[in-house]
Amino acid sequence: MAIKSITPRIIAIICLVSFCLLVYGFFFVAKSSPIQNEQWVGCGNFDEISVGNYNQDILALRIRDTTSHKFILSGDLEISKGSYLTNFSNASDVLLELKPLQNDASFFLGLPNLIKVPLPKKEDVGNQVRIRIVIPDYELFAHGRPENFPLDTYRIGFAASILVSGKESQSYSPFKLDAAVVNVSMSNAFNPRKAINQGQFFINPNKATVDDLEKEYSNDQCAIIIDRPLWYKCMVLCLVITLFLPAIHILYKKDSSPGVDLIAAILGVTTVRSYLLGTSVDWNFYPIDVVLALSVVLVVVISLWKLGSSPVGSA
């Protein structure tokens, strides 16, 4: 009986603590600047960029999140007028090459991703001293398991370069850049971190040698680890706990209405699921869906169990 009387209070305390952590993380941490609250990280040789130097050739990439586990690459290629006339005015194709970084010692590297970069028209260049070429949006491959939500972690690693092919050549030649940078800016639902060496980026570091783990990444390599902040995990925990309130109410109250509690549980699961993960795409089923379904099943099971234990004809 002591356990039965103290259990609701323990659940209430857990819910209250998780809510307090949620409030602190969102209002006091997430409201600060993106750099301070670790929503932004950068890769590349930022120190080489000289403001006002129109003779520099700079590749500036950006990574942002769109849905619960999709990450989009975009950016700009800014080149000088001289570089455009020498390398790009007569080019047939320009590609952005993304060479993947190894994140597991047991697997080989995949093939590079090639993104076609549109060339500006000669009449649009005119007398510009600096030409900006917009790189189209591209969905990056993020190594991770979305079904582990909200404990999901993703790894994105690549080395970016520009390849140029002339009209009279069938091969691509690398274009030398003065600076290549990557700005990773996430929403407050994600927490990006930059990996300094392979030991931080590898999924299973125990399978790699010590020399491989201590190998640091160069400026042209970008290794990013993305996970959920603590306040977001607390929000999910708090919402999941509230979904079990109808089941707890039926368990402890004799005069409860199972029909009303069942409707409340179903509506609560539908709302919370849509709020956290959005609408179901391709019928993806996550382990957290089992927990959400359990909150509804418990209402049914407890109601039927109490109904079967009640004397026939009793109110």
mmCIF file of C-alpha atoms in Angstrom:
data_model
loop_
_atom_site.group_PDB
_atom_site.id
_atom_site.type_symbol
_atom_site.label_atom_id
_atom_site.label_comp_id
_atom_site.label_asym_id
_atom_site.label_seq_id
_atom_site.Cartn_x
_atom_site.Cartn_y
_atom_site.Cartn_z
ATOM 1 C CA MET A 1 0.000 0.000 0.000
ATOM 2 C CA ALA A 2 2.882 2.360 0.715
ATOM 3 C CA ILE A 3 4.222 1.886 -2.822
ATOM 4 C CA LYS A 4 0.772 2.485 -4.289
ATOM 5 C CA SER A 5 0.349 5.738 -2.372
ATOM 6 C CA ILE A 6 3.827 7.117 -3.101
ATOM 7 C CA THR A 7 4.036 6.186 -6.807
ATOM 8 C CA PRO A 8 1.864 9.078 -8.079
ATOM 9 C CA ARG A 9 3.944 11.551 -6.080
ATOM 10 C CA ILE A 10 7.193 10.162 -7.530
ATOM 11 C CA ILE A 11 5.766 10.500 -11.037
ATOM 12 C CA ALA A 12 4.637 14.053 -10.240
ATOM 13 C CA ILE A 13 8.118 14.970 -8.978
ATOM 14 C CA ILE A 14 9.764 13.543 -12.121
ATOM 15 C CA CYS A 15 7.352 15.505 -14.293
ATOM 16 C CA LEU A 16 7.951 18.717 -12.320
ATOM 17 C CA VAL A 17 11.765 18.369 -12.425
ATOM 18 C CA SER A 18 11.753 17.648 -16.160
ATOM 19 C CA PHE A 19 9.505 20.663 -16.732
ATOM 20 C CA CYS A 20 11.842 22.910 -14.712
ATOM 21 C CA LEU A 21 14.820 21.732 -16.772
ATOM 22 C CA LEU A 22 12.785 22.374 -19.897
ATOM 23 C CA VAL A 23 11.965 25.927 -18.834
ATOM 24 C CA TYR A 24 15.556 26.677 -17.829
ATOM 25 C CA GLY A 25 17.057 25.216 -20.998
ATOM 26 C CA PHE A 26 14.614 26.929 -23.339
ATOM 27 C CA PHE A 27 14.163 30.360 -21.762
ATOM 28 C CA PHE A 28 17.598 30.902 -20.208
ATOM 29 C CA VAL A 29 19.886 28.986 -22.568
ATOM 30 C CA ALA A 30 18.134 28.713 -25.930
ATOM 31 C CA LYS A 31 17.260 32.418 -25.922
ATOM 32 C CA SER A 32 20.916 33.460 -25.912
ATOM 33 C CA SER A 33 22.934 33.864 -29.104
ATOM 34 C CA PRO A 34 23.325 30.779 -31.328
ATOM 35 C CA ILE A 35 27.084 30.717 -30.703
ATOM 36 C CA GLN A 36 26.684 30.799 -26.922
ATOM 37 C CA ASN A 37 24.060 28.053 -26.729
ATOM 38 C CA GLU A 38 25.903 25.790 -29.181
ATOM 39 C CA GLN A 39 23.394 26.053 -32.024
ATOM 40 C CA TRP A 40 26.218 27.127 -34.341
ATOM 41 C CA VAL A 41 29.579 25.628 -35.211
ATOM 42 C CA GLY A 42 31.947 26.347 -38.066
ATOM 43 C CA CYS A 43 34.580 24.527 -40.073
ATOM 44 C CA GLY A 44 37.270 25.867 -42.343
ATOM 45 C CA ASN A 45 39.899 28.570 -42.495
ATOM 46 C CA PHE A 46 37.865 31.588 -41.405
ATOM 47 C CA ASP A 47 41.088 33.463 -40.578
ATOM 48 C CA GLU A 48 42.042 33.535 -44.263
ATOM 49 C CA ILE A 49 39.009 35.603 -45.235
ATOM 50 C CA SER A 50 39.913 39.242 -45.715
ATOM 51 C CA VAL A 51 36.956 41.618 -45.690
ATOM 52 C CA GLY A 52 37.050 43.953 -48.675
ATOM 53 C CA ASN A 53 39.536 41.823 -50.637
ATOM 54 C CA TYR A 54 37.767 41.256 -53.946
ATOM 55 C CA ASN A 55 40.570 39.081 -55.300
ATOM 56 C CA GLN A 56 39.812 36.186 -52.985
ATOM 57 C CA ASP A 57 37.989 33.046 -54.060
ATOM 58 C CA ILE A 58 35.790 31.813 -51.212
ATOM 59 C CA LEU A 59 33.493 28.820 -50.854
ATOM 60 C CA ALA A 60 30.952 29.481 -48.098
ATOM 61 C CA LEU A 61 28.666 26.550 -47.321
ATOM 62 C CA ARG A 62 25.753 26.394 -44.904
ATOM 63 C CA ILE A 63 24.048 23.435 -43.220
ATOM 64 C CA ARG A 64 20.600 23.765 -41.665
ATOM 65 C CA ASP A 65 17.910 21.393 -40.453
ATOM 66 C CA THR A 66 14.428 21.295 -41.948
ATOM 67 C CA THR A 67 12.455 18.402 -40.476
ATOM 68 C CA SER A 68 13.110 16.141 -37.500
ATOM 69 C CA HIS A 69 16.158 14.498 -39.055
ATOM 70 C CA LYS A 70 16.918 16.075 -42.434
ATOM 71 C CA PHE A 71 19.844 18.411 -43.049
ATOM 72 C CA ILE A 72 20.178 20.689 -46.076
ATOM 73 C CA LEU A 73 23.401 22.023 -47.595
ATOM 74 C CA SER A 74 23.449 25.330 -49.462
ATOM 75 C CA GLY A 75 25.909 28.147 -49.930
ATOM 76 C CA ASP A 76 27.750 30.524 -52.239
ATOM 77 C CA LEU A 77 30.883 30.419 -54.342
ATOM 78 C CA GLU A 78 32.348 33.915 -54.468
ATOM 79 C CA ILE A 79 35.116 34.407 -56.999
ATOM 80 C CA SER A 80 37.056 37.373 -58.314
ATOM 81 C CA LYS A 81 36.573 38.759 -61.811
ATOM 82 C CA GLY A 82 39.996 37.436 -62.810
ATOM 83 C CA SER A 83 39.203 33.901 -61.647
ATOM 84 C CA TYR A 84 35.915 33.974 -63.503
ATOM 85 C CA LEU A 85 37.551 35.000 -66.785
ATOM 86 C CA THR A 86 40.368 32.477 -66.384
ATOM 87 C CA ASN A 87 38.547 29.396 -65.096
ATOM 88 C CA PHE A 88 34.775 29.793 -65.352
ATOM 89 C CA SER A 89 33.856 31.869 -68.411
ATOM 90 C CA ASN A 90 34.644 28.985 -70.788
ATOM 91 C CA ALA A 91 33.762 26.127 -68.428
ATOM 92 C CA SER A 92 31.221 23.506 -69.460
ATOM 93 C CA ASP A 93 30.552 22.160 -65.973
ATOM 94 C CA VAL A 94 31.298 23.188 -62.405
ATOM 95 C CA LEU A 95 30.821 20.688 -59.600
ATOM 96 C CA LEU A 96 30.895 20.894 -55.840
ATOM 97 C CA GLU A 97 32.589 17.713 -54.628
ATOM 98 C CA LEU A 98 31.879 16.424 -51.135
ATOM 99 C CA LYS A 99 34.292 13.673 -50.136
ATOM 100 C CA PRO A 100 32.790 11.756 -47.173
ATOM 101 C CA LEU A 101 34.788 11.333 -43.981
ATOM 102 C CA GLN A 102 35.027 7.927 -42.399
ATOM 103 C CA ASN A 103 32.999 7.553 -39.200
ATOM 104 C CA ASP A 104 33.503 3.848 -38.587
ATOM 105 C CA ALA A 105 36.762 1.939 -38.749
ATOM 106 C CA SER A 106 34.917 -1.171 -39.963
ATOM 107 C CA PHE A 107 33.539 0.416 -43.154
ATOM 108 C CA PHE A 108 35.144 1.894 -46.239
ATOM 109 C CA LEU A 109 34.469 5.396 -47.455
ATOM 110 C CA GLY A 110 31.622 5.914 -49.881
ATOM 111 C CA LEU A 111 31.805 7.632 -53.246
ATOM 112 C CA PRO A 112 32.022 11.442 -53.312
ATOM 113 C CA ASN A 113 28.815 13.417 -53.756
ATOM 114 C CA LEU A 114 28.859 15.664 -56.815
ATOM 115 C CA ILE A 115 26.573 18.707 -56.897
ATOM 116 C CA LYS A 116 26.219 20.629 -60.126
ATOM 117 C CA VAL A 117 26.833 24.337 -59.664
ATOM 118 C CA PRO A 118 25.006 26.656 -62.101
ATOM 119 C CA LEU A 119 27.179 29.116 -63.980
ATOM 120 C CA PRO A 120 26.177 32.770 -64.295
ATOM 121 C CA LYS A 121 25.505 34.131 -67.757
ATOM 122 C CA LYS A 122 28.232 36.307 -69.212
ATOM 123 C CA GLU A 123 25.794 39.174 -69.740
ATOM 124 C CA ASP A 124 24.872 39.031 -66.032
ATOM 125 C CA VAL A 125 28.489 39.398 -64.928
ATOM 126 C CA GLY A 126 28.985 42.799 -66.527
ATOM 127 C CA ASN A 127 31.387 45.031 -64.659
ATOM 128 C CA GLN A 128 31.164 43.177 -61.365
ATOM 129 C CA VAL A 129 34.470 42.912 -59.515
ATOM 130 C CA ARG A 130 33.191 39.908 -57.593
ATOM 131 C CA ILE A 131 30.898 37.162 -58.864
ATOM 132 C CA ARG A 132 28.632 35.164 -56.590
ATOM 133 C CA ILE A 133 27.430 31.742 -57.685
ATOM 134 C CA VAL A 134 24.573 30.289 -55.647
ATOM 135 C CA ILE A 135 24.879 26.599 -54.782
ATOM 136 C CA PRO A 136 21.459 24.872 -54.887
ATOM 137 C CA ASP A 137 19.981 23.105 -51.873
ATOM 138 C CA TYR A 138 21.189 19.557 -51.390
ATOM 139 C CA GLU A 139 20.030 17.050 -48.784
ATOM 140 C CA LEU A 140 23.041 15.642 -46.982
ATOM 141 C CA PHE A 141 23.393 12.062 -45.872
ATOM 142 C CA ALA A 142 23.451 12.030 -42.083
ATOM 143 C CA HIS A 143 24.615 8.831 -40.440
ATOM 144 C CA GLY A 144 22.213 8.161 -37.603
ATOM 145 C CA ARG A 145 19.096 6.350 -36.502
ATOM 146 C CA PRO A 146 15.962 8.550 -36.472
ATOM 147 C CA GLU A 147 14.045 5.761 -34.722
ATOM 148 C CA ASN A 148 16.072 6.473 -31.561
ATOM 149 C CA PHE A 149 14.176 9.744 -31.099
ATOM 150 C CA PRO A 150 14.648 11.696 -28.828
ATOM 151 C CA LEU A 151 18.045 10.091 -28.184
ATOM 152 C CA ASP A 152 18.965 10.205 -31.873
ATOM 153 C CA THR A 153 22.466 11.301 -32.893
ATOM 154 C CA TYR A 154 23.664 12.142 -36.407
ATOM 155 C CA ARG A 155 27.109 12.439 -37.974
ATOM 156 C CA ILE A 156 27.904 14.537 -41.054
ATOM 157 C CA GLY A 157 31.457 14.595 -42.371
ATOM 158 C CA PHE A 158 32.950 15.715 -45.669
ATOM 159 C CA ALA A 159 35.737 17.627 -47.394
ATOM 160 C CA ALA A 160 34.479 20.161 -49.941
ATOM 161 C CA SER A 161 36.193 21.236 -53.156
ATOM 162 C CA ILE A 162 35.304 22.810 -56.521
ATOM 163 C CA LEU A 163 35.871 20.954 -59.800
ATOM 164 C CA VAL A 164 35.871 22.730 -63.183
ATOM 165 C CA SER A 165 35.655 21.160 -66.631
ATOM 166 C CA GLY A 166 36.464 23.106 -69.797
ATOM 167 C CA LYS A 167 34.485 22.846 -73.001
ATOM 168 C CA GLU A 168 37.384 21.155 -74.773
ATOM 169 C CA SER A 169 38.261 18.824 -71.901
ATOM 170 C CA GLN A 170 36.494 15.720 -70.644
ATOM 171 C CA SER A 171 38.221 15.771 -67.245
ATOM 172 C CA TYR A 172 37.656 17.910 -64.189
ATOM 173 C CA SER A 173 40.363 19.972 -62.559
ATOM 174 C CA PRO A 174 40.254 21.200 -58.939
ATOM 175 C CA PHE A 175 39.884 24.940 -58.524
ATOM 176 C CA LYS A 176 42.142 26.379 -55.844
ATOM 177 C CA LEU A 177 40.237 28.296 -53.198
ATOM 178 C CA ASP A 178 41.603 30.940 -50.875
ATOM 179 C CA ALA A 179 39.108 29.961 -48.195
ATOM 180 C CA ALA A 180 36.509 27.226 -47.742
ATOM 181 C CA VAL A 181 34.214 27.497 -44.725
ATOM 182 C CA VAL A 182 31.115 25.694 -43.470
ATOM 183 C CA ASN A 183 28.584 27.360 -41.176
ATOM 184 C CA VAL A 184 26.383 24.849 -39.339
ATOM 185 C CA SER A 185 23.307 26.606 -37.953
ATOM 186 C CA MET A 186 20.664 24.428 -36.343
ATOM 187 C CA SER A 187 17.287 25.128 -34.813
ATOM 188 C CA ASN A 188 17.104 24.929 -31.027
ATOM 189 C CA ALA A 189 15.858 21.325 -31.306
ATOM 190 C CA PHE A 190 19.399 20.239 -32.232
ATOM 191 C CA ASN A 191 22.825 20.679 -30.697
ATOM 192 C CA PRO A 192 25.712 20.548 -33.239
ATOM 193 C CA ARG A 193 29.286 19.865 -32.141
ATOM 194 C CA LYS A 194 32.488 19.949 -34.152
ATOM 195 C CA ALA A 195 34.723 16.877 -33.938
ATOM 196 C CA ILE A 196 38.408 17.763 -33.660
ATOM 197 C CA ASN A 197 39.788 14.286 -34.338
ATOM 198 C CA GLN A 198 38.614 10.906 -35.547
ATOM 199 C CA GLY A 199 38.304 9.606 -31.997
ATOM 200 C CA GLN A 200 35.441 12.024 -31.390
ATOM 201 C CA PHE A 201 33.783 11.341 -34.742
ATOM 202 C CA PHE A 202 34.028 7.543 -34.912
ATOM 203 C CA ILE A 203 30.932 5.577 -33.895
ATOM 204 C CA ASN A 204 32.964 2.648 -32.553
ATOM 205 C CA PRO A 205 36.341 4.119 -31.519
ATOM 206 C CA ASN A 206 37.383 0.849 -29.857
ATOM 207 C CA LYS A 207 37.739 -0.758 -33.306
ATOM 208 C CA ALA A 208 40.305 1.811 -34.505
ATOM 209 C CA THR A 209 43.990 2.140 -33.712
ATOM 210 C CA VAL A 210 45.314 4.800 -31.366
ATOM 211 C CA ASP A 211 47.002 6.632 -34.251
ATOM 212 C CA ASP A 212 43.724 6.800 -36.170
ATOM 213 C CA LEU A 213 41.810 8.105 -33.157
ATOM 214 C CA GLU A 214 44.321 10.868 -32.498
ATOM 215 C CA LYS A 215 44.419 12.009 -36.130
ATOM 216 C CA GLU A 216 43.077 15.555 -36.267
ATOM 217 C CA TYR A 217 40.995 16.939 -39.115
ATOM 218 C CA SER A 218 42.448 19.584 -41.422
ATOM 219 C CA ASN A 219 40.802 22.910 -42.263
ATOM 220 C CA ASP A 220 39.217 21.552 -45.421
ATOM 221 C CA GLN A 221 37.515 18.723 -43.522
ATOM 222 C CA CYS A 222 34.282 19.210 -41.595
ATOM 223 C CA ALA A 223 33.096 16.600 -39.078
ATOM 224 C CA ILE A 224 29.882 17.456 -37.227
ATOM 225 C CA ILE A 225 27.985 15.514 -34.556
ATOM 226 C CA ILE A 226 24.345 16.525 -34.030
ATOM 227 C CA ASP A 227 22.149 15.443 -31.116
ATOM 228 C CA ARG A 228 19.284 16.763 -29.014
ATOM 229 C CA PRO A 229 19.795 19.271 -26.184
ATOM 230 C CA LEU A 230 18.900 18.291 -22.632
ATOM 231 C CA TRP A 231 15.899 20.606 -22.419
ATOM 232 C CA TYR A 232 14.365 19.001 -25.509
ATOM 233 C CA LYS A 233 14.712 15.505 -24.019
ATOM 234 C CA CYS A 234 13.096 16.776 -20.826
ATOM 235 C CA MET A 235 10.194 18.169 -22.849
ATOM 236 C CA VAL A 236 9.606 14.778 -24.469
ATOM 237 C CA LEU A 237 9.778 13.063 -21.075
ATOM 238 C CA CYS A 238 7.321 15.525 -19.558
ATOM 239 C CA LEU A 239 4.837 15.098 -22.422
ATOM 240 C CA VAL A 240 5.073 11.300 -22.330
ATOM 241 C CA ILE A 241 4.427 11.268 -18.574
ATOM 242 C CA THR A 242 1.291 13.381 -18.974
ATOM 243 C CA LEU A 243 -0.073 10.860 -21.496
ATOM 244 C CA PHE A 244 -0.212 8.229 -18.753
ATOM 245 C CA LEU A 245 -2.428 10.412 -16.532
ATOM 246 C CA PRO A 246 -5.719 8.868 -17.793
ATOM 247 C CA ALA A 247 -4.442 5.364 -16.967
ATOM 248 C CA ILE A 248 -3.290 6.460 -13.512
ATOM 249 C CA HIS A 249 -6.626 8.205 -12.939
ATOM 250 C CA ILE A 250 -8.573 5.015 -13.697
ATOM 251 C CA LEU A 251 -6.266 2.937 -11.510
ATOM 252 C CA TYR A 252 -6.731 5.084 -8.394
ATOM 253 C CA LYS A 253 -10.273 6.441 -8.781
ATOM 254 C CA LYS A 254 -13.310 4.196 -8.339
ATOM 255 C CA ASP A 255 -15.744 6.685 -9.843
ATOM 256 C CA SER A 256 -13.708 7.330 -13.001
ATOM 257 C CA SER A 257 -15.232 7.215 -16.480
ATOM 258 C CA PRO A 258 -13.227 4.821 -18.706
ATOM 259 C CA GLY A 259 -14.819 6.116 -21.895
ATOM 260 C CA VAL A 260 -13.812 9.717 -21.252
ATOM 261 C CA ASP A 261 -10.308 8.707 -20.157
ATOM 262 C CA LEU A 262 -9.883 6.536 -23.249
ATOM 263 C CA ILE A 263 -10.856 9.398 -25.561
ATOM 264 C CA ALA A 264 -8.497 11.721 -23.685
ATOM 265 C CA ALA A 265 -5.642 9.205 -24.042
ATOM 266 C CA ILE A 266 -6.200 8.721 -27.784
ATOM 267 C CA LEU A 267 -6.421 12.457 -28.468
ATOM 268 C CA GLY A 268 -3.356 13.093 -26.301
ATOM 269 C CA VAL A 269 -1.242 10.509 -28.143
ATOM 270 C CA THR A 270 -2.297 11.849 -31.541
ATOM 271 C CA THR A 271 -1.499 15.432 -30.580
ATOM 272 C CA VAL A 272 1.848 14.699 -28.930
ATOM 273 C CA ARG A 273 2.981 12.406 -31.741
ATOM 274 C CA SER A 274 2.195 15.019 -34.386
ATOM 275 C CA TYR A 275 3.828 17.748 -32.314
ATOM 276 C CA LEU A 276 7.100 15.871 -31.806
ATOM 277 C CA LEU A 277 7.521 13.935 -35.047
ATOM 278 C CA GLY A 278 5.047 15.486 -37.441
ATOM 279 C CA THR A 279 2.753 13.478 -39.661
ATOM 280 C CA SER A 280 3.782 9.912 -40.413
ATOM 281 C CA VAL A 281 5.865 9.604 -43.594
ATOM 282 C CA ASP A 282 6.029 6.241 -45.372
ATOM 283 C CA TRP A 283 4.498 4.682 -42.241
ATOM 284 C CA ASN A 284 7.686 4.999 -40.221
ATOM 285 C CA PHE A 285 7.261 3.409 -36.808
ATOM 286 C CA TYR A 286 9.571 4.469 -33.981
ATOM 287 C CA PRO A 287 10.146 2.813 -30.587
ATOM 288 C CA ILE A 288 8.645 5.896 -28.933
ATOM 289 C CA ASP A 289 5.388 5.004 -30.713
ATOM 290 C CA VAL A 290 5.298 1.861 -28.560
ATOM 291 C CA VAL A 291 5.438 4.034 -25.437
ATOM 292 C CA LEU A 292 2.703 6.295 -26.788
ATOM 293 C CA ALA A 293 0.529 3.316 -27.653
ATOM 294 C CA LEU A 294 1.126 1.870 -24.174
ATOM 295 C CA SER A 295 -0.517 4.913 -22.596
ATOM 296 C CA VAL A 296 -3.720 4.052 -24.486
ATOM 297 C CA VAL A 297 -3.482 0.291 -23.953
ATOM 298 C CA LEU A 298 -3.148 0.759 -20.182
ATOM 299 C CA VAL A 299 -6.429 2.664 -20.080
ATOM 300 C CA VAL A 300 -8.163 -0.249 -21.822
ATOM 301 C CA VAL A 301 -6.448 -2.977 -19.774
ATOM 302 C CA ILE A 302 -7.027 -1.326 -16.383
ATOM 303 C CA SER A 303 -10.670 -0.583 -17.215
ATOM 304 C CA LEU A 304 -11.365 -4.173 -18.309
ATOM 305 C CA TRP A 305 -9.494 -5.601 -15.339
ATOM 306 C CA LYS A 306 -11.449 -3.519 -12.831
ATOM 307 C CA LEU A 307 -14.670 -4.338 -14.666
ATOM 308 C CA GLY A 308 -13.961 -8.057 -14.404
ATOM 309 C CA SER A 309 -13.160 -7.851 -10.692
ATOM 310 C CA SER A 310 -16.343 -5.939 -9.864
ATOM 311 C CA PRO A 311 -19.415 -7.906 -8.709
ATOM 312 C CA VAL A 312 -22.042 -8.441 -11.381
ATOM 313 C CA GLY A 313 -24.745 -5.825 -11.170
ATOM 314 C CA SER A 314 -22.758 -3.425 -8.987
ATOM 315 C CA ALA A 315 -22.527 0.223 -9.981
#
